[in-house]
Amino acid sequence: MDYSEFVDVYESLASTTKKLEKATILALFLKKLEKKGKAEWVYLLKGKVVPDYDAREIGISRQLAIKAISKGFGVSENEIVTRLRKIGDLGEIAEEFADKRKQGVLFSGKLKTDKVFDNLRKIMEIEGKGAVDRKLGLVSELLGQATGKEAKYIVRTLLSDLRVGIADGIIRDGIAEAFFEFGEESEKKKEIIFKVEEAYDLTGDFAEVVEAAAEGKSALGKLKVHPGRPINVLLPVKVTEIEEAFRIVGKPAAIEHKYDGFRMIISKESNGEVKLFTRRLEEVTKQFPDVVSVVSKYVKGDSFLLDSEAVGFDSETKKYMPFQAISQRIKRKYDIEELAKKLPIELNIFDVLYLDGKNLMPLEFEKRRKIVEKIVSNRKLKIRVAMQIVTDSEKKAREFYEEALKMGEEGVMFKNLKASYRQGRRVGYIVKMKPEVKDLDLVIIGAEYGTGKRGGWLTSYYVACLNDGKYLGVGKVSSGLKEIESEEGTTYAEMTKILKPLIEETKGQYVKVKPSIVVSVTYQDVQKSPSYESGFALRFPRITAYRPEKPVKEITTLAEIKKES
DNA sequence: AATGACTGCCC
DNA sequence: ATTCTGC
DNA sequence: GCAGAATGGGCAGTCATT
């Protein structure tokens, strides 16, 4: 198949914002892929070449893509960076340069999807000395044979950023529409979409789902969890009020502490092998030998899948440590045992999805919880069933919340007692609630140009506090302003207009600006920072207001920030 | 051998 | 992680 | 209410450069 066929699909997906239209476009194309025996190419529709659970990576992102474009089209990196400031899309830049190329240079013969897919897969295998050059070689080979539009999507695929407005949900709908008939019947449609979703949840692999769906309903229904392969996890929605939390999950609800650790999916196969995965399905078994042995010892069951939060603590003081500390262990390949001793893990198990050959996900949460309590033996600072209350009282909920905060937890999670486990979806079965923090007033000292739909605007702002008449950086903030003009709030376009006359220096995507624009910034925590002059940075910063009336000399001081850390 | 640029992935 | 936006 | 896109700090690993 010509790669241009993929490009046509990408372009038509991008040309509409309507989800139903996108699903129909996908449906037609998926049928074609399946007929050709190329179900695997469904990954390309997500801007990838392997399924999510596959740990291999391409290892090319913005900087190396700039080099690849430069090499592929013989233009200077500087020229590319300049264009990037204006249009914010390396894919489109590659397209421009490909189109400008003299006609005779174009490879005679069409670029095949096989070639694109294979080269990208090959890139994932390259490592060692000279790896970067060899990777770039494979990319520029592709770009050399590509038309403008093809180059655009090759580059976007490299960046895993297709930006055509599809992700798992719409691919799921596309598969349903491609291989099943449901006409105008919305109930039937819902049922089939649910079946496809279930199949994807269990396998984590759209190629497998496409093949099964093509065979029919019964093949789809036969797909199962692959032992030792992780599955997508249920995600929470966010609220700020207890009343709202209850409204979403119903009464009574289960309420649990929200720990400042990281999500860990635990799998045990019937051969006794324990494997650990993160929320994004990366395997971390090697990184946490301590967890493997705790799970083997203190969880009953021949085979299972558990959902948990791993929290780090200091082995000497026994005090819980913030996420920043535990994150040292997640990607570690060396000195694993030392770190395991210094920064051990306490596992908080809060759900079970699979046990001894049985899929428990359709079961009600309160029943799954009972099973967790049955199979997990609590061991102090090693493993425990997540602390929980069940209540319909707002007063009790508030007390539990306050208590969690007092203990240094991030907040609480509200859970619908009757809900099944819907993987990978942010549906209203789980709600998280965290406290709001007082805003800081900070001055903008620099900015960066945005990409994609924010292309051409200055959309990230370096902000600083005041110390002895000097401005010290405390981080970068981007969320919070509006993309579209409306009654309320400042837009990125307006902020860009305000900042442009203040630019003192431009370097790549970065501009230095005269410190005079003040914004209010909220955040979750102040943390120690190795990368900002103030020595501190904000965790989860976002802008709450542009403060034109605020004098620069009255912004938040370093001393005030220190107090919050 | 040390440092820095870059990437990917936790939150 | 948070936020904004379109369906 | 949900999904998709664009963005934050900071960590370890890899590779290139000094």
XYZ file of C-alpha atoms (C1' of nucleotides) in Angstrom:
601
model
C 0.000 0.000 0.000
C 1.246 3.475 -0.837
C 1.967 5.625 2.192
C -0.020 8.324 0.420
C -3.184 6.388 1.299
C -2.356 6.842 4.962
C -1.697 10.490 4.351
C -5.112 10.905 2.754
C -6.729 9.364 5.812
C -4.755 11.604 8.180
C -5.738 14.647 6.184
C -9.416 13.841 6.148
C -9.349 13.050 9.868
C -7.743 16.423 10.479
C -10.260 18.203 8.280
C -13.172 17.614 10.652
C -13.660 18.051 14.375
C -16.685 15.753 14.361
C -16.089 12.473 16.125
C -18.697 10.542 14.179
C -17.139 11.573 10.889
C -13.726 10.580 12.126
C -15.017 7.164 13.143
C -16.504 6.630 9.687
C -13.257 7.626 7.983
C -11.398 5.178 10.194
C -13.957 2.432 9.612
C -13.493 2.488 5.846
C -9.744 2.467 6.142
C -9.544 -0.231 8.816
C -11.514 -2.583 6.606
C -8.935 -2.069 3.903
C -6.017 -2.658 6.267
C -7.538 -5.837 7.586
C -8.187 -7.200 4.094
C -4.566 -6.636 3.231
C -3.507 -8.533 6.339
C -1.942 -5.389 7.757
C -3.908 -4.970 10.956
C -0.604 -4.014 12.557
C -0.611 -0.734 10.723
C -3.426 0.394 12.978
C -0.609 1.567 15.270
C 0.299 4.154 12.635
C -3.121 5.695 13.144
C -2.079 6.470 16.712
C 1.234 7.844 15.501
C 3.088 4.768 16.673
C 4.590 1.554 15.314
C 4.160 -0.727 18.340
C 1.343 -1.229 20.838
C 1.387 0.684 24.117
C 2.658 -2.156 26.245
C 5.720 -2.548 24.027
C 8.597 -0.728 25.724
C 10.610 -0.047 22.574
C 10.953 3.599 21.686
C 12.005 5.691 18.719
C 14.266 8.083 20.613
C 13.727 11.000 18.274
C 11.931 14.093 19.388
C 12.000 17.769 18.573
C 15.749 18.420 18.511
C 16.664 15.344 16.510
C 13.706 15.837 14.183
C 15.114 19.283 13.397
C 18.425 17.623 12.540
C 16.664 15.005 10.420
C 14.763 17.638 8.436
C 17.928 19.630 8.009
C 19.735 16.562 6.699
C 16.856 15.299 4.592
C 16.287 18.557 2.732
C 19.694 20.200 2.966
C 18.482 23.269 4.857
C 20.127 24.845 7.882
C 18.864 24.072 11.362
C 18.582 27.785 11.938
C 16.152 28.164 9.099
C 13.997 25.399 10.575
C 14.002 26.933 14.043
C 12.964 30.288 12.640
C 10.020 28.716 10.837
C 9.135 26.771 13.960
C 8.651 29.999 15.913
C 6.118 31.116 13.337
C 4.130 27.982 12.621
C 4.868 25.645 15.513
C 4.742 22.397 13.589
C 7.812 20.511 12.420
C 5.598 18.335 10.255
C 4.396 21.316 8.255
C 7.926 22.624 8.014
C 9.073 19.331 6.531
C 6.160 19.594 4.110
C 7.227 23.073 3.013
C 10.794 22.015 2.355
C 9.728 18.862 0.565
C 7.457 20.864 -1.730
C 10.171 23.426 -2.437
C 12.571 20.723 -3.507
C 13.340 20.649 -7.216
C 11.053 18.211 -8.960
C 13.754 16.038 -10.499
C 15.130 15.250 -7.070
C 11.984 13.430 -6.029
C 12.448 9.700 -5.878
C 10.748 8.122 -8.836
C 8.230 5.705 -7.435
C 5.876 6.005 -4.553
C 6.760 5.682 -0.919
C 5.307 2.468 0.486
C 3.803 2.086 3.924
C 5.958 -1.013 4.425
C 9.021 1.129 4.013
C 7.853 3.745 6.514
C 6.746 1.177 9.057
C 9.930 -0.888 8.698
C 12.283 2.079 8.922
C 10.588 3.328 12.069
C 10.769 -0.140 13.590
C 14.437 -0.365 12.647
C 15.102 2.942 14.373
C 13.869 1.428 17.619
C 16.493 -1.291 17.416
C 19.469 1.029 16.940
C 21.714 1.632 19.933
C 25.350 2.260 20.834
C 27.970 4.528 19.390
C 26.823 6.364 16.286
C 23.202 5.523 17.033
C 21.940 9.058 16.498
C 23.540 9.351 13.065
C 22.208 6.001 11.962
C 18.717 6.880 13.153
C 18.822 10.194 11.358
C 20.010 8.360 8.265
C 16.914 6.170 8.223
C 14.680 9.190 8.683
C 16.261 11.262 5.973
C 16.055 8.269 3.644
C 12.290 8.343 4.154
C 12.063 12.100 3.814
C 14.103 11.921 0.644
C 11.429 9.767 -0.976
C 8.455 11.598 0.456
C 6.092 14.116 -1.023
C 5.295 17.195 1.055
C 2.283 15.709 2.777
C 4.072 12.414 3.352
C 7.001 14.215 4.942
C 4.584 16.044 7.229
C 3.185 12.846 8.653
C 6.496 11.015 8.808
C 7.809 13.799 11.003
C 4.658 13.877 13.116
C 4.850 10.115 13.576
C 8.443 10.463 14.747
C 7.249 12.891 17.372
C 4.330 10.578 18.302
C 2.155 13.598 17.722
C -0.165 13.120 14.772
C -2.584 15.846 15.809
C -5.445 14.661 13.653
C -7.834 14.464 16.591
C -8.023 10.760 17.170
C -7.005 8.611 20.103
C -8.164 5.331 21.616
C -11.830 6.296 21.917
C -12.324 7.132 18.262
C -10.248 4.208 17.011
C -12.514 2.002 19.109
C -15.586 3.508 17.461
C -13.994 3.104 14.052
C -13.373 -0.596 14.628
C -16.967 -1.090 15.749
C -18.287 0.622 12.657
C -15.911 -1.179 10.307
C -16.790 -4.741 11.235
C -20.321 -4.651 12.596
C -23.715 -3.559 11.373
C -25.808 -1.437 13.640
C -27.618 0.929 11.311
C -29.572 3.550 13.191
C -30.018 1.539 16.366
C -28.212 3.427 19.070
C -28.612 0.693 21.678
C -27.017 -1.873 19.429
C -24.243 0.537 18.572
C -23.529 1.154 22.232
C -23.372 -2.538 22.904
C -20.912 -3.185 20.097
C -18.712 -0.262 21.009
C -18.646 -1.603 24.536
C -17.586 -5.035 23.250
C -14.755 -3.526 21.249
C -13.702 -1.466 24.213
C -13.709 -4.524 26.428
C -11.575 -6.412 23.933
C -9.098 -3.564 23.793
C -9.062 -3.236 27.559
C -8.194 -6.873 27.946
C -5.542 -7.121 25.242
C -4.163 -3.597 25.096
C -3.571 -4.146 21.412
C -5.682 -2.644 18.623
C -4.114 -4.899 15.979
C -5.408 -7.922 17.822
C -8.817 -6.314 18.230
C -9.057 -5.465 14.538
C -8.285 -9.054 13.557
C -10.794 -10.486 16.010
C -13.482 -7.968 15.093
C -13.095 -8.881 11.446
C -13.859 -12.484 12.349
C -16.954 -11.472 14.214
C -18.545 -11.026 17.565
C -17.624 -14.357 19.017
C -13.915 -14.007 18.168
C -14.008 -10.583 19.775
C -15.591 -12.012 22.886
C -12.908 -14.669 23.141
C -10.066 -12.189 23.609
C -8.569 -12.407 27.070
C -6.095 -10.721 29.327
C -2.616 -11.866 28.399
C -1.042 -13.085 31.602
C 1.903 -10.894 32.419
C 0.737 -8.139 30.126
C -0.533 -4.990 31.829
C -3.869 -3.374 31.183
C -5.008 0.207 31.051
C -6.164 1.658 34.336
C -9.246 3.538 35.452
C -8.651 7.258 35.834
C -10.251 9.819 38.131
C -12.029 13.060 37.372
C -11.211 16.094 39.474
C -13.459 18.104 41.776
C -12.954 20.809 44.359
C -15.998 20.268 46.587
C -17.226 17.316 48.619
C -20.816 17.871 47.465
C -19.748 17.605 43.862
C -17.766 14.453 44.572
C -20.843 12.755 46.053
C -23.013 13.974 43.214
C -20.723 12.235 40.724
C -20.060 8.919 42.475
C -23.325 8.648 44.403
C -24.104 7.955 48.056
C -22.817 6.209 49.991
C -19.310 6.291 48.544
C -15.967 4.821 49.435
C -13.350 7.419 50.284
C -9.647 6.679 50.293
C -6.489 8.670 50.844
C -4.730 9.987 47.759
C -1.072 9.162 48.182
C 1.819 11.087 46.637
C 3.373 8.058 45.000
C 2.917 6.477 41.620
C 0.426 4.051 40.186
C 1.586 0.454 40.114
C -0.193 -2.391 38.355
C 0.832 -5.733 39.793
C 0.534 -8.949 37.835
C 1.149 -12.457 39.064
C 0.942 -15.368 36.683
C 0.130 -18.903 37.692
C 3.785 -19.859 37.310
C 4.385 -17.544 40.261
C 6.062 -14.805 38.272
C 5.302 -11.293 39.520
C 5.514 -8.347 37.134
C 5.061 -4.654 37.856
C 3.827 -1.933 35.528
C 3.226 1.802 35.592
C 0.053 3.587 34.596
C 1.343 3.929 31.022
C 2.127 0.230 30.924
C 5.889 0.462 31.258
C 7.359 -2.542 32.995
C 9.200 -1.712 36.229
C 9.658 -5.181 37.700
C 13.459 -4.942 37.709
C 13.356 -1.599 39.464
C 11.382 -2.889 42.438
C 12.701 -6.267 43.608
C 11.496 -5.374 47.104
C 7.930 -5.061 45.847
C 8.138 -8.351 43.968
C 9.095 -10.235 47.103
C 6.483 -8.501 49.255
C 3.762 -9.339 46.745
C 4.869 -12.951 46.499
C 4.770 -13.274 50.271
C 1.767 -11.287 51.338
C -0.804 -11.594 48.573
C -2.752 -14.826 48.298
C -3.761 -16.145 44.916
C -2.394 -18.199 42.093
C -2.649 -15.444 39.527
C -3.934 -11.885 39.777
C -3.865 -8.283 38.613
C -3.869 -5.609 41.306
C -4.127 -1.839 41.124
C -2.140 0.103 43.699
C -0.227 3.224 44.625
C 3.454 2.815 45.512
C 4.651 5.301 48.105
C 8.276 5.850 49.084
C 9.562 6.437 52.574
C 12.921 7.139 54.165
C 14.329 3.899 55.568
C 15.927 5.710 58.506
C 13.277 8.167 59.611
C 10.359 6.020 58.344
C 8.813 9.234 57.044
C 6.874 9.202 53.759
C 8.757 10.959 50.987
C 7.324 13.119 48.216
C 6.985 11.797 44.698
C 10.217 13.538 43.670
C 12.165 11.082 45.858
C 10.495 7.893 44.737
C 10.804 8.910 41.108
C 14.521 8.169 41.390
C 13.644 4.502 41.389
C 11.230 4.317 38.490
C 13.667 4.369 35.562
C 16.724 3.117 37.401
C 18.933 0.470 35.812
C 21.940 0.654 38.109
C 22.329 0.605 41.892
C 18.812 -0.709 42.191
C 19.429 -2.587 45.435
C 21.043 0.401 47.163
C 18.141 2.652 46.349
C 15.684 -0.028 47.390
C 17.326 -0.004 50.812
C 17.484 3.764 51.090
C 14.027 4.470 49.680
C 11.746 1.509 50.297
C 8.188 1.274 49.078
C 4.911 0.893 50.857
C 2.244 -0.547 48.601
C -1.326 0.609 48.997
C -3.523 -1.900 47.225
C -6.892 -0.508 46.269
C -8.319 -2.742 43.569
C -8.219 -6.201 42.039
C -9.058 -6.749 38.391
C -8.339 -10.378 37.881
C -7.967 -13.363 40.192
C -7.234 -17.023 39.555
C -8.466 -17.062 35.993
C -11.440 -14.797 36.596
C -11.922 -11.330 35.183
C -13.262 -9.273 38.086
C -13.598 -6.001 36.227
C -17.339 -6.331 35.603
C -17.836 -6.782 39.362
C -19.000 -3.923 41.600
C -16.218 -1.992 43.304
C -17.379 -2.878 46.810
C -17.144 -6.549 45.917
C -13.707 -6.176 44.424
C -12.625 -4.329 47.534
C -13.827 -7.225 49.722
C -11.653 -9.544 47.652
C -8.659 -7.245 48.069
C -9.171 -7.394 51.819
C -9.290 -11.160 51.650
C -6.112 -11.731 49.646
C -3.822 -8.980 50.948
C -2.172 -9.341 54.369
C -1.256 -5.978 55.834
C 2.398 -5.599 56.793
C 3.539 -2.346 58.287
C 5.442 -0.137 55.783
C 5.404 -2.954 53.231
C 1.920 -3.578 51.989
C -1.581 -2.694 53.034
C -5.093 -2.434 51.773
C -5.693 1.256 51.056
C -7.238 3.035 54.026
C -10.923 3.542 53.332
C -14.193 4.694 54.825
C -17.651 4.195 53.400
C -20.066 7.004 54.168
C -22.937 9.097 52.895
C -22.185 11.904 55.332
C -20.579 15.057 54.057
C -19.365 15.803 57.558
C -17.588 12.446 57.876
C -16.150 12.868 54.415
C -14.781 16.270 55.345
C -13.210 14.940 58.513
C -11.551 12.126 56.591
C -10.271 14.635 54.041
C -8.860 16.980 56.686
C -7.231 14.064 58.436
C -5.623 12.902 55.179
C -4.193 16.380 54.605
C -2.917 16.541 58.169
C -1.081 13.275 57.576
C 0.604 14.850 54.581
C -1.409 13.058 51.896
C -2.358 14.835 48.691
C -6.092 14.592 49.251
C -8.726 11.903 48.859
C -10.364 9.744 46.204
C -14.129 9.175 46.137
C -15.266 5.906 44.575
C -18.593 4.681 43.298
C -19.371 1.491 45.242
C -21.406 -0.083 42.462
C -19.149 0.707 39.535
C -17.333 -1.810 37.396
C -13.744 -1.209 36.394
C -13.666 0.770 33.156
C -10.128 0.769 31.919
C -8.291 3.692 30.469
C -11.291 5.977 30.806
C -11.763 9.058 32.884
C -15.361 8.297 33.732
C -17.226 9.307 36.837
C -16.468 6.226 38.899
C -13.510 7.729 40.685
C -13.146 11.329 41.744
C -10.110 12.992 43.217
C -10.146 16.000 45.489
C -7.107 18.055 46.394
C -6.813 21.364 48.255
C -6.506 24.693 46.491
C -3.454 26.778 47.240
C -3.078 30.549 47.459
C -1.853 32.203 44.251
C 1.577 33.741 43.835
C 2.060 36.982 41.928
C 5.049 36.491 39.630
C 6.693 38.475 36.866
C 7.285 37.110 33.376
C 11.004 37.166 32.492
C 10.953 34.986 29.385
C 8.698 32.983 27.115
C 8.604 30.250 24.511
C 6.695 29.892 21.277
C 3.974 27.249 21.278
C 3.349 24.401 18.878
C 0.336 22.838 17.188
C -2.833 24.804 17.728
C -0.788 27.297 19.745
C 1.719 27.787 16.958
C 2.957 31.354 16.450
C 2.006 32.523 19.938
C 4.177 32.874 23.004
C 2.464 30.299 25.201
C 4.943 29.260 27.911
C 6.086 31.848 30.378
C 9.172 31.818 32.569
C 8.166 33.451 35.824
C 10.217 34.935 38.643
C 9.893 36.123 42.224
C 11.614 39.058 43.866
C 14.710 38.871 46.055
C 16.832 41.921 46.976
C 15.623 43.822 43.948
C 16.508 40.891 41.660
C 14.184 38.580 39.774
C 14.805 34.894 40.349
C 13.177 32.216 38.181
C 10.763 29.845 39.930
C 9.503 27.952 36.934
C 7.640 28.007 33.666
C 3.872 28.144 33.309
C 1.601 27.615 30.365
C -1.850 26.368 31.378
C -4.587 28.781 32.302
C -4.882 31.363 29.538
C -7.554 31.017 26.848
C -6.956 29.771 23.326
C -10.203 31.272 22.087
C -11.427 34.802 22.707
C -14.263 34.898 25.258
C -15.885 37.165 27.840
C -13.519 36.140 30.555
C -9.787 35.718 30.743
C -6.748 36.696 28.753
C -5.904 34.805 25.571
C -2.507 33.529 24.489
C -2.766 35.845 21.491
C -3.285 38.873 23.740
C -0.405 37.895 25.987
C 1.803 37.465 22.931
C 0.932 40.987 21.807
C 1.764 42.317 25.269
C 5.104 40.502 25.460
C 6.426 41.043 21.932
C 7.485 44.697 22.433
C 9.328 43.638 25.587
C 11.549 41.053 23.877
C 15.228 41.696 24.543
C 16.727 38.583 23.033
C 15.642 35.575 20.951
C 17.265 32.148 21.049
C 15.572 29.222 19.337
C 12.028 29.017 20.649
C 12.964 31.105 23.665
C 12.692 34.853 24.127
C 13.939 36.921 27.034
C 11.573 39.742 27.987
C 11.845 42.846 30.127
C 10.372 41.973 33.531
C 7.204 44.028 33.777
C 4.186 41.776 33.209
C 2.713 40.248 36.363
C 0.539 37.124 36.477
C -1.083 35.214 39.318
C 0.046 31.609 39.387
C -1.382 28.773 41.426
C 0.280 25.417 42.067
C 0.162 22.324 44.236
C 3.544 22.333 45.953
C 6.757 24.263 46.115
C 9.630 21.900 45.506
C 13.425 22.160 45.530
C 14.701 22.762 42.044
C 18.065 22.110 40.419
C 17.104 24.152 37.370
C 15.824 27.539 38.527
C 17.879 30.374 40.065
C 15.617 30.696 43.069
C 16.375 27.081 44.003
C 12.653 26.376 44.011
C 10.063 25.422 41.428
C 6.297 25.096 41.429
C 4.644 21.714 41.017
C 1.717 21.798 38.554
C 1.798 25.559 37.939
C -1.001 27.322 36.052
C -1.999 30.923 35.486
C -5.143 32.141 37.191
C -5.039 35.777 36.098
C -3.169 38.481 34.222
C -2.526 41.306 36.706
C -1.931 44.504 34.729
C -2.594 46.663 37.790
C 0.013 44.948 39.963
C 3.346 46.822 40.316
C 6.349 44.610 39.623
C 7.919 45.683 42.882
C 5.050 44.131 44.835
C 5.263 40.571 43.557
C 5.856 37.526 45.747
C 9.293 37.401 47.353
C 11.668 34.476 47.595
C 11.202 34.468 51.366
C 7.459 33.979 50.953
C 8.013 31.072 48.555
C 10.523 29.480 50.905
C 7.891 29.505 53.615
C 5.582 27.398 51.444
C 8.178 24.714 50.667
C 36.219 10.664 32.690
C 33.145 14.408 33.048
C 29.600 17.137 31.252
C 25.732 18.417 28.631
C 21.955 17.694 25.235
C 18.259 15.042 24.496
C 14.418 11.780 25.231
C 10.775 9.463 27.537
C 7.845 8.988 31.257
C 6.482 9.445 36.247
C 3.565 12.925 38.609
C 0.029 16.387 36.451
C -3.650 20.942 34.775
C -6.363 23.379 31.593
C -9.146 24.588 27.623
C -12.221 23.262 23.872
C -15.496 20.729 20.814
C -18.932 17.220 20.597
C -19.432 14.448 30.812
C -16.042 12.879 28.060
C -12.058 12.862 24.850
C -8.279 15.135 22.758
C -4.497 18.477 22.604
C -1.034 21.388 24.667
C 1.422 22.342 28.294
C 4.213 22.094 33.652
C 8.745 19.889 37.125
C 12.119 16.527 37.469
C 14.060 12.026 37.292
C 17.485 8.302 34.904
C 19.427 6.677 30.810
C 21.805 7.248 26.323
C 24.796 9.258 23.313
C 27.864 13.063 21.723
C 31.273 16.208 22.912
C 34.924 18.020 25.497
